[in-house]
Amino acid sequence: MKITVKEQSSCDEIDILITCQKHDESVQKLIEQLEYAQKKMICKKNKVIYSLFLSDILYIESIDEKTFVYVLNDVYETPYKLYMLEEQLKEDGFLRISKSCLMNLESLKCVRALLNGKYEATLINGEKLIISRSYMKVFKQAFGIERGIL
């Protein structure tokens, strides 16, 4: 793959042109990644409203009937319920890993088994999340883990 960037002072927005021999699965995946990088979610912090890129979100957690959105070095609140976000974000790489948590699969660094049948996910920022046993099968499918590896 060859990437060329052309700066143009008269350009109002980024325009991406993909030139390829055939629009195959790899090209479609690239298009989906570019589209995903532009999707946003509205959140708030200290009575200020923010628009966060989905790609910046590590995970979303529900605590005491409030829903929190975690990014690299900050936490925001969203008015949406976790079940609503699960439905809206399932096509964007977010997966329920416990009763109270959705994880962005793009933020996952590694996973390891714990003694109690649960699994521990380590995110790119070093934070650790627990994957409940009841969500492990779906997690393995989404993450592409073959049987017997974990």
JSON list of C-alpha atoms in Angstrom, two decimals:
[
{"chain": "A", "resi": 1, "resn": "MET", "atom": "CA", "xyz": [0.00, 0.00, 0.00]},
{"chain": "A", "resi": 2, "resn": "LYS", "atom": "CA", "xyz": [1.22, 3.45, -0.88]},
{"chain": "A", "resi": 3, "resn": "ILE", "atom": "CA", "xyz": [0.03, 6.56, 0.98]},
{"chain": "A", "resi": 4, "resn": "THR", "atom": "CA", "xyz": [0.34, 10.02, -0.52]},
{"chain": "A", "resi": 5, "resn": "VAL", "atom": "CA", "xyz": [-0.61, 13.24, 1.28]},
{"chain": "A", "resi": 6, "resn": "LYS", "atom": "CA", "xyz": [-1.21, 16.37, -0.79]},
{"chain": "A", "resi": 7, "resn": "GLU", "atom": "CA", "xyz": [-1.59, 19.69, 1.03]},
{"chain": "A", "resi": 8, "resn": "GLN", "atom": "CA", "xyz": [-3.87, 22.24, -0.58]},
{"chain": "A", "resi": 9, "resn": "SER", "atom": "CA", "xyz": [-4.56, 25.64, 1.03]},
{"chain": "A", "resi": 10, "resn": "SER", "atom": "CA", "xyz": [-7.97, 25.93, -0.68]},
{"chain": "A", "resi": 11, "resn": "CYS", "atom": "CA", "xyz": [-9.19, 22.66, 0.81]},
{"chain": "A", "resi": 12, "resn": "ASP", "atom": "CA", "xyz": [-12.01, 23.03, 3.39]},
{"chain": "A", "resi": 13, "resn": "GLU", "atom": "CA", "xyz": [-12.09, 19.42, 4.56]},
{"chain": "A", "resi": 14, "resn": "ILE", "atom": "CA", "xyz": [-10.09, 16.23, 4.23]},
{"chain": "A", "resi": 15, "resn": "ASP", "atom": "CA", "xyz": [-10.91, 14.40, 1.00]},
{"chain": "A", "resi": 16, "resn": "ILE", "atom": "CA", "xyz": [-9.72, 10.80, 0.76]},
{"chain": "A", "resi": 17, "resn": "LEU", "atom": "CA", "xyz": [-9.49, 9.03, -2.58]},
{"chain": "A", "resi": 18, "resn": "ILE", "atom": "CA", "xyz": [-8.68, 5.32, -2.66]},
{"chain": "A", "resi": 19, "resn": "THR", "atom": "CA", "xyz": [-7.29, 4.07, -5.94]},
{"chain": "A", "resi": 20, "resn": "CYS", "atom": "CA", "xyz": [-7.23, 0.30, -6.20]},
{"chain": "A", "resi": 21, "resn": "GLN", "atom": "CA", "xyz": [-7.36, -2.50, -8.71]},
{"chain": "A", "resi": 22, "resn": "LYS", "atom": "CA", "xyz": [-10.35, -4.13, -7.00]},
{"chain": "A", "resi": 23, "resn": "HIS", "atom": "CA", "xyz": [-12.69, -3.11, -4.16]},
{"chain": "A", "resi": 24, "resn": "ASP", "atom": "CA", "xyz": [-12.02, -6.19, -2.07]},
{"chain": "A", "resi": 25, "resn": "GLU", "atom": "CA", "xyz": [-12.25, -7.06, 1.63]},
{"chain": "A", "resi": 26, "resn": "SER", "atom": "CA", "xyz": [-9.01, -5.26, 2.54]},
{"chain": "A", "resi": 27, "resn": "VAL", "atom": "CA", "xyz": [-10.15, -2.04, 0.86]},
{"chain": "A", "resi": 28, "resn": "GLN", "atom": "CA", "xyz": [-13.53, -2.27, 2.59]},
{"chain": "A", "resi": 29, "resn": "LYS", "atom": "CA", "xyz": [-11.80, -2.74, 5.95]},
{"chain": "A", "resi": 30, "resn": "LEU", "atom": "CA", "xyz": [-9.71, 0.37, 5.32]},
{"chain": "A", "resi": 31, "resn": "ILE", "atom": "CA", "xyz": [-12.85, 2.37, 4.48]},
{"chain": "A", "resi": 32, "resn": "GLU", "atom": "CA", "xyz": [-14.55, 1.16, 7.67]},
{"chain": "A", "resi": 33, "resn": "GLN", "atom": "CA", "xyz": [-11.51, 2.14, 9.75]},
{"chain": "A", "resi": 34, "resn": "LEU", "atom": "CA", "xyz": [-11.51, 5.63, 8.25]},
{"chain": "A", "resi": 35, "resn": "GLU", "atom": "CA", "xyz": [-15.25, 6.01, 8.90]},
{"chain": "A", "resi": 36, "resn": "TYR", "atom": "CA", "xyz": [-14.83, 4.75, 12.47]},
{"chain": "A", "resi": 37, "resn": "ALA", "atom": "CA", "xyz": [-12.09, 7.28, 13.16]},
{"chain": "A", "resi": 38, "resn": "GLN", "atom": "CA", "xyz": [-14.60, 10.08, 12.48]},
{"chain": "A", "resi": 39, "resn": "LYS", "atom": "CA", "xyz": [-17.50, 8.82, 14.65]},
{"chain": "A", "resi": 40, "resn": "LYS", "atom": "CA", "xyz": [-18.19, 10.70, 17.87]},
{"chain": "A", "resi": 41, "resn": "MET", "atom": "CA", "xyz": [-20.14, 10.46, 21.11]},
{"chain": "A", "resi": 42, "resn": "ILE", "atom": "CA", "xyz": [-21.53, 13.33, 23.15]},
{"chain": "A", "resi": 43, "resn": "CYS", "atom": "CA", "xyz": [-20.43, 13.34, 26.81]},
{"chain": "A", "resi": 44, "resn": "LYS", "atom": "CA", "xyz": [-20.18, 15.83, 29.63]},
{"chain": "A", "resi": 45, "resn": "LYS", "atom": "CA", "xyz": [-17.80, 16.73, 32.41]},
{"chain": "A", "resi": 46, "resn": "ASN", "atom": "CA", "xyz": [-18.26, 19.51, 34.97]},
{"chain": "A", "resi": 47, "resn": "LYS", "atom": "CA", "xyz": [-21.37, 20.79, 33.16]},
{"chain": "A", "resi": 48, "resn": "VAL", "atom": "CA", "xyz": [-19.41, 21.18, 29.91]},
{"chain": "A", "resi": 49, "resn": "ILE", "atom": "CA", "xyz": [-20.44, 19.14, 26.84]},
{"chain": "A", "resi": 50, "resn": "TYR", "atom": "CA", "xyz": [-17.74, 17.36, 24.82]},
{"chain": "A", "resi": 51, "resn": "SER", "atom": "CA", "xyz": [-17.71, 15.46, 21.55]},
{"chain": "A", "resi": 52, "resn": "LEU", "atom": "CA", "xyz": [-15.37, 12.47, 21.86]},
{"chain": "A", "resi": 53, "resn": "PHE", "atom": "CA", "xyz": [-14.08, 10.34, 19.02]},
{"chain": "A", "resi": 54, "resn": "LEU", "atom": "CA", "xyz": [-15.11, 6.69, 19.50]},
{"chain": "A", "resi": 55, "resn": "SER", "atom": "CA", "xyz": [-11.56, 5.69, 18.69]},
{"chain": "A", "resi": 56, "resn": "ASP", "atom": "CA", "xyz": [-10.36, 7.57, 21.80]},
{"chain": "A", "resi": 57, "resn": "ILE", "atom": "CA", "xyz": [-12.72, 5.70, 24.14]},
{"chain": "A", "resi": 58, "resn": "LEU", "atom": "CA", "xyz": [-11.14, 2.82, 26.07]},
{"chain": "A", "resi": 59, "resn": "TYR", "atom": "CA", "xyz": [-14.27, 1.56, 27.81]},
{"chain": "A", "resi": 60, "resn": "ILE", "atom": "CA", "xyz": [-17.69, 2.56, 29.11]},
{"chain": "A", "resi": 61, "resn": "GLU", "atom": "CA", "xyz": [-18.90, 1.62, 32.57]},
{"chain": "A", "resi": 62, "resn": "SER", "atom": "CA", "xyz": [-22.18, 1.86, 34.44]},
{"chain": "A", "resi": 63, "resn": "ILE", "atom": "CA", "xyz": [-21.93, 2.68, 38.16]},
{"chain": "A", "resi": 64, "resn": "ASP", "atom": "CA", "xyz": [-24.90, 3.52, 40.40]},
{"chain": "A", "resi": 65, "resn": "GLU", "atom": "CA", "xyz": [-27.23, 4.14, 37.44]},
{"chain": "A", "resi": 66, "resn": "LYS", "atom": "CA", "xyz": [-24.76, 6.55, 35.82]},
{"chain": "A", "resi": 67, "resn": "THR", "atom": "CA", "xyz": [-22.75, 5.78, 32.71]},
{"chain": "A", "resi": 68, "resn": "PHE", "atom": "CA", "xyz": [-19.10, 6.85, 32.48]},
{"chain": "A", "resi": 69, "resn": "VAL", "atom": "CA", "xyz": [-16.86, 7.02, 29.41]},
{"chain": "A", "resi": 70, "resn": "TYR", "atom": "CA", "xyz": [-13.14, 6.45, 29.95]},
{"chain": "A", "resi": 71, "resn": "VAL", "atom": "CA", "xyz": [-10.49, 7.86, 27.63]},
{"chain": "A", "resi": 72, "resn": "LEU", "atom": "CA", "xyz": [-6.72, 7.78, 28.05]},
{"chain": "A", "resi": 73, "resn": "ASN", "atom": "CA", "xyz": [-6.41, 10.33, 30.87]},
{"chain": "A", "resi": 74, "resn": "ASP", "atom": "CA", "xyz": [-9.96, 11.40, 31.64]},
{"chain": "A", "resi": 75, "resn": "VAL", "atom": "CA", "xyz": [-13.49, 10.30, 32.53]},
{"chain": "A", "resi": 76, "resn": "TYR", "atom": "CA", "xyz": [-16.74, 11.74, 31.18]},
{"chain": "A", "resi": 77, "resn": "GLU", "atom": "CA", "xyz": [-20.39, 11.04, 31.84]},
{"chain": "A", "resi": 78, "resn": "THR", "atom": "CA", "xyz": [-22.98, 10.22, 29.21]},
{"chain": "A", "resi": 79, "resn": "PRO", "atom": "CA", "xyz": [-26.76, 10.32, 29.55]},
{"chain": "A", "resi": 80, "resn": "TYR", "atom": "CA", "xyz": [-27.15, 7.04, 27.67]},
{"chain": "A", "resi": 81, "resn": "LYS", "atom": "CA", "xyz": [-27.81, 3.73, 29.39]},
{"chain": "A", "resi": 82, "resn": "LEU", "atom": "CA", "xyz": [-25.28, 0.94, 28.90]},
{"chain": "A", "resi": 83, "resn": "TYR", "atom": "CA", "xyz": [-27.73, -1.33, 27.04]},
{"chain": "A", "resi": 84, "resn": "MET", "atom": "CA", "xyz": [-28.44, 1.49, 24.57]},
{"chain": "A", "resi": 85, "resn": "LEU", "atom": "CA", "xyz": [-24.75, 2.07, 23.94]},
{"chain": "A", "resi": 86, "resn": "GLU", "atom": "CA", "xyz": [-24.15, -1.65, 23.56]},
{"chain": "A", "resi": 87, "resn": "GLU", "atom": "CA", "xyz": [-26.67, -1.76, 20.72]},
{"chain": "A", "resi": 88, "resn": "GLN", "atom": "CA", "xyz": [-25.43, 1.46, 19.08]},
{"chain": "A", "resi": 89, "resn": "LEU", "atom": "CA", "xyz": [-21.72, 0.63, 19.30]},
{"chain": "A", "resi": 90, "resn": "LYS", "atom": "CA", "xyz": [-21.62, -3.10, 18.55]},
{"chain": "A", "resi": 91, "resn": "GLU", "atom": "CA", "xyz": [-20.67, -2.45, 14.92]},
{"chain": "A", "resi": 92, "resn": "ASP", "atom": "CA", "xyz": [-17.89, -0.11, 16.07]},
{"chain": "A", "resi": 93, "resn": "GLY", "atom": "CA", "xyz": [-15.83, -2.63, 18.02]},
{"chain": "A", "resi": 94, "resn": "PHE", "atom": "CA", "xyz": [-17.39, -2.19, 21.45]},
{"chain": "A", "resi": 95, "resn": "LEU", "atom": "CA", "xyz": [-18.22, -5.38, 23.30]},
{"chain": "A", "resi": 96, "resn": "ARG", "atom": "CA", "xyz": [-19.90, -6.09, 26.61]},
{"chain": "A", "resi": 97, "resn": "ILE", "atom": "CA", "xyz": [-17.43, -7.84, 28.90]},
{"chain": "A", "resi": 98, "resn": "SER", "atom": "CA", "xyz": [-19.43, -7.74, 32.12]},
{"chain": "A", "resi": 99, "resn": "LYS", "atom": "CA", "xyz": [-22.81, -6.70, 33.42]},
{"chain": "A", "resi": 100, "resn": "SER", "atom": "CA", "xyz": [-21.59, -3.14, 33.86]},
{"chain": "A", "resi": 101, "resn": "CYS", "atom": "CA", "xyz": [-18.88, -2.63, 31.22]},
{"chain": "A", "resi": 102, "resn": "LEU", "atom": "CA", "xyz": [-18.39, -2.22, 27.45]},
{"chain": "A", "resi": 103, "resn": "MET", "atom": "CA", "xyz": [-14.83, -2.39, 26.15]},
{"chain": "A", "resi": 104, "resn": "ASN", "atom": "CA", "xyz": [-13.45, -0.95, 22.94]},
{"chain": "A", "resi": 105, "resn": "LEU", "atom": "CA", "xyz": [-11.62, -3.92, 21.37]},
{"chain": "A", "resi": 106, "resn": "GLU", "atom": "CA", "xyz": [-9.19, -1.47, 19.73]},
{"chain": "A", "resi": 107, "resn": "SER", "atom": "CA", "xyz": [-7.97, -0.48, 23.20]},
{"chain": "A", "resi": 108, "resn": "LEU", "atom": "CA", "xyz": [-7.12, -4.07, 24.22]},
{"chain": "A", "resi": 109, "resn": "LYS", "atom": "CA", "xyz": [-3.43, -4.86, 24.68]},
{"chain": "A", "resi": 110, "resn": "CYS", "atom": "CA", "xyz": [-3.62, -8.42, 26.08]},
{"chain": "A", "resi": 111, "resn": "VAL", "atom": "CA", "xyz": [-5.78, -10.87, 28.00]},
{"chain": "A", "resi": 112, "resn": "ARG", "atom": "CA", "xyz": [-4.98, -13.51, 30.61]},
{"chain": "A", "resi": 113, "resn": "ALA", "atom": "CA", "xyz": [-6.92, -16.16, 32.50]},
{"chain": "A", "resi": 114, "resn": "LEU", "atom": "CA", "xyz": [-7.50, -15.79, 36.22]},
{"chain": "A", "resi": 115, "resn": "LEU", "atom": "CA", "xyz": [-7.93, -18.63, 38.71]},
{"chain": "A", "resi": 116, "resn": "ASN", "atom": "CA", "xyz": [-11.67, -18.07, 39.20]},
{"chain": "A", "resi": 117, "resn": "GLY", "atom": "CA", "xyz": [-12.65, -18.69, 35.56]},
{"chain": "A", "resi": 118, "resn": "LYS", "atom": "CA", "xyz": [-12.72, -15.00, 34.74]},
{"chain": "A", "resi": 119, "resn": "TYR", "atom": "CA", "xyz": [-10.27, -13.22, 32.49]},
{"chain": "A", "resi": 120, "resn": "GLU", "atom": "CA", "xyz": [-8.30, -10.03, 32.90]},
{"chain": "A", "resi": 121, "resn": "ALA", "atom": "CA", "xyz": [-8.02, -7.61, 29.98]},
{"chain": "A", "resi": 122, "resn": "THR", "atom": "CA", "xyz": [-5.13, -5.15, 29.99]},
{"chain": "A", "resi": 123, "resn": "LEU", "atom": "CA", "xyz": [-5.78, -2.01, 27.97]},
{"chain": "A", "resi": 124, "resn": "ILE", "atom": "CA", "xyz": [-3.25, 0.08, 26.07]},
{"chain": "A", "resi": 125, "resn": "ASN", "atom": "CA", "xyz": [-3.02, 2.50, 29.01]},
{"chain": "A", "resi": 126, "resn": "GLY", "atom": "CA", "xyz": [-2.19, -0.34, 31.44]},
{"chain": "A", "resi": 127, "resn": "GLU", "atom": "CA", "xyz": [-5.62, -0.34, 33.07]},
{"chain": "A", "resi": 128, "resn": "LYS", "atom": "CA", "xyz": [-7.09, -3.78, 33.80]},
{"chain": "A", "resi": 129, "resn": "LEU", "atom": "CA", "xyz": [-10.71, -4.87, 33.31]},
{"chain": "A", "resi": 130, "resn": "ILE", "atom": "CA", "xyz": [-12.35, -8.16, 34.27]},
{"chain": "A", "resi": 131, "resn": "ILE", "atom": "CA", "xyz": [-14.12, -10.18, 31.56]},
{"chain": "A", "resi": 132, "resn": "SER", "atom": "CA", "xyz": [-16.90, -12.19, 33.18]},
{"chain": "A", "resi": 133, "resn": "ARG", "atom": "CA", "xyz": [-17.25, -15.89, 32.34]},
{"chain": "A", "resi": 134, "resn": "SER", "atom": "CA", "xyz": [-20.72, -15.33, 30.91]},
{"chain": "A", "resi": 135, "resn": "TYR", "atom": "CA", "xyz": [-19.32, -12.92, 28.29]},
{"chain": "A", "resi": 136, "resn": "MET", "atom": "CA", "xyz": [-16.17, -14.90, 27.46]},
{"chain": "A", "resi": 137, "resn": "LYS", "atom": "CA", "xyz": [-17.58, -16.86, 24.52]},
{"chain": "A", "resi": 138, "resn": "VAL", "atom": "CA", "xyz": [-18.68, -13.70, 22.71]},
{"chain": "A", "resi": 139, "resn": "PHE", "atom": "CA", "xyz": [-15.38, -12.01, 23.59]},
{"chain": "A", "resi": 140, "resn": "LYS", "atom": "CA", "xyz": [-13.35, -14.89, 22.12]},
{"chain": "A", "resi": 141, "resn": "GLN", "atom": "CA", "xyz": [-15.37, -14.78, 18.90]},
{"chain": "A", "resi": 142, "resn": "ALA", "atom": "CA", "xyz": [-15.02, -11.00, 18.56]},
{"chain": "A", "resi": 143, "resn": "PHE", "atom": "CA", "xyz": [-11.32, -11.02, 19.38]},
{"chain": "A", "resi": 144, "resn": "GLY", "atom": "CA", "xyz": [-10.67, -13.97, 17.05]},
{"chain": "A", "resi": 145, "resn": "ILE", "atom": "CA", "xyz": [-9.32, -16.35, 19.69]},
{"chain": "A", "resi": 146, "resn": "GLU", "atom": "CA", "xyz": [-9.39, -19.99, 18.76]},
{"chain": "A", "resi": 147, "resn": "ARG", "atom": "CA", "xyz": [-10.52, -22.67, 21.15]},
{"chain": "A", "resi": 148, "resn": "GLY", "atom": "CA", "xyz": [-7.87, -23.87, 23.54]},
{"chain": "A", "resi": 149, "resn": "ILE", "atom": "CA", "xyz": [-5.68, -20.77, 23.48]},
{"chain": "A", "resi": 150, "resn": "LEU", "atom": "CA", "xyz": [-7.28, -19.30, 26.62]}
]
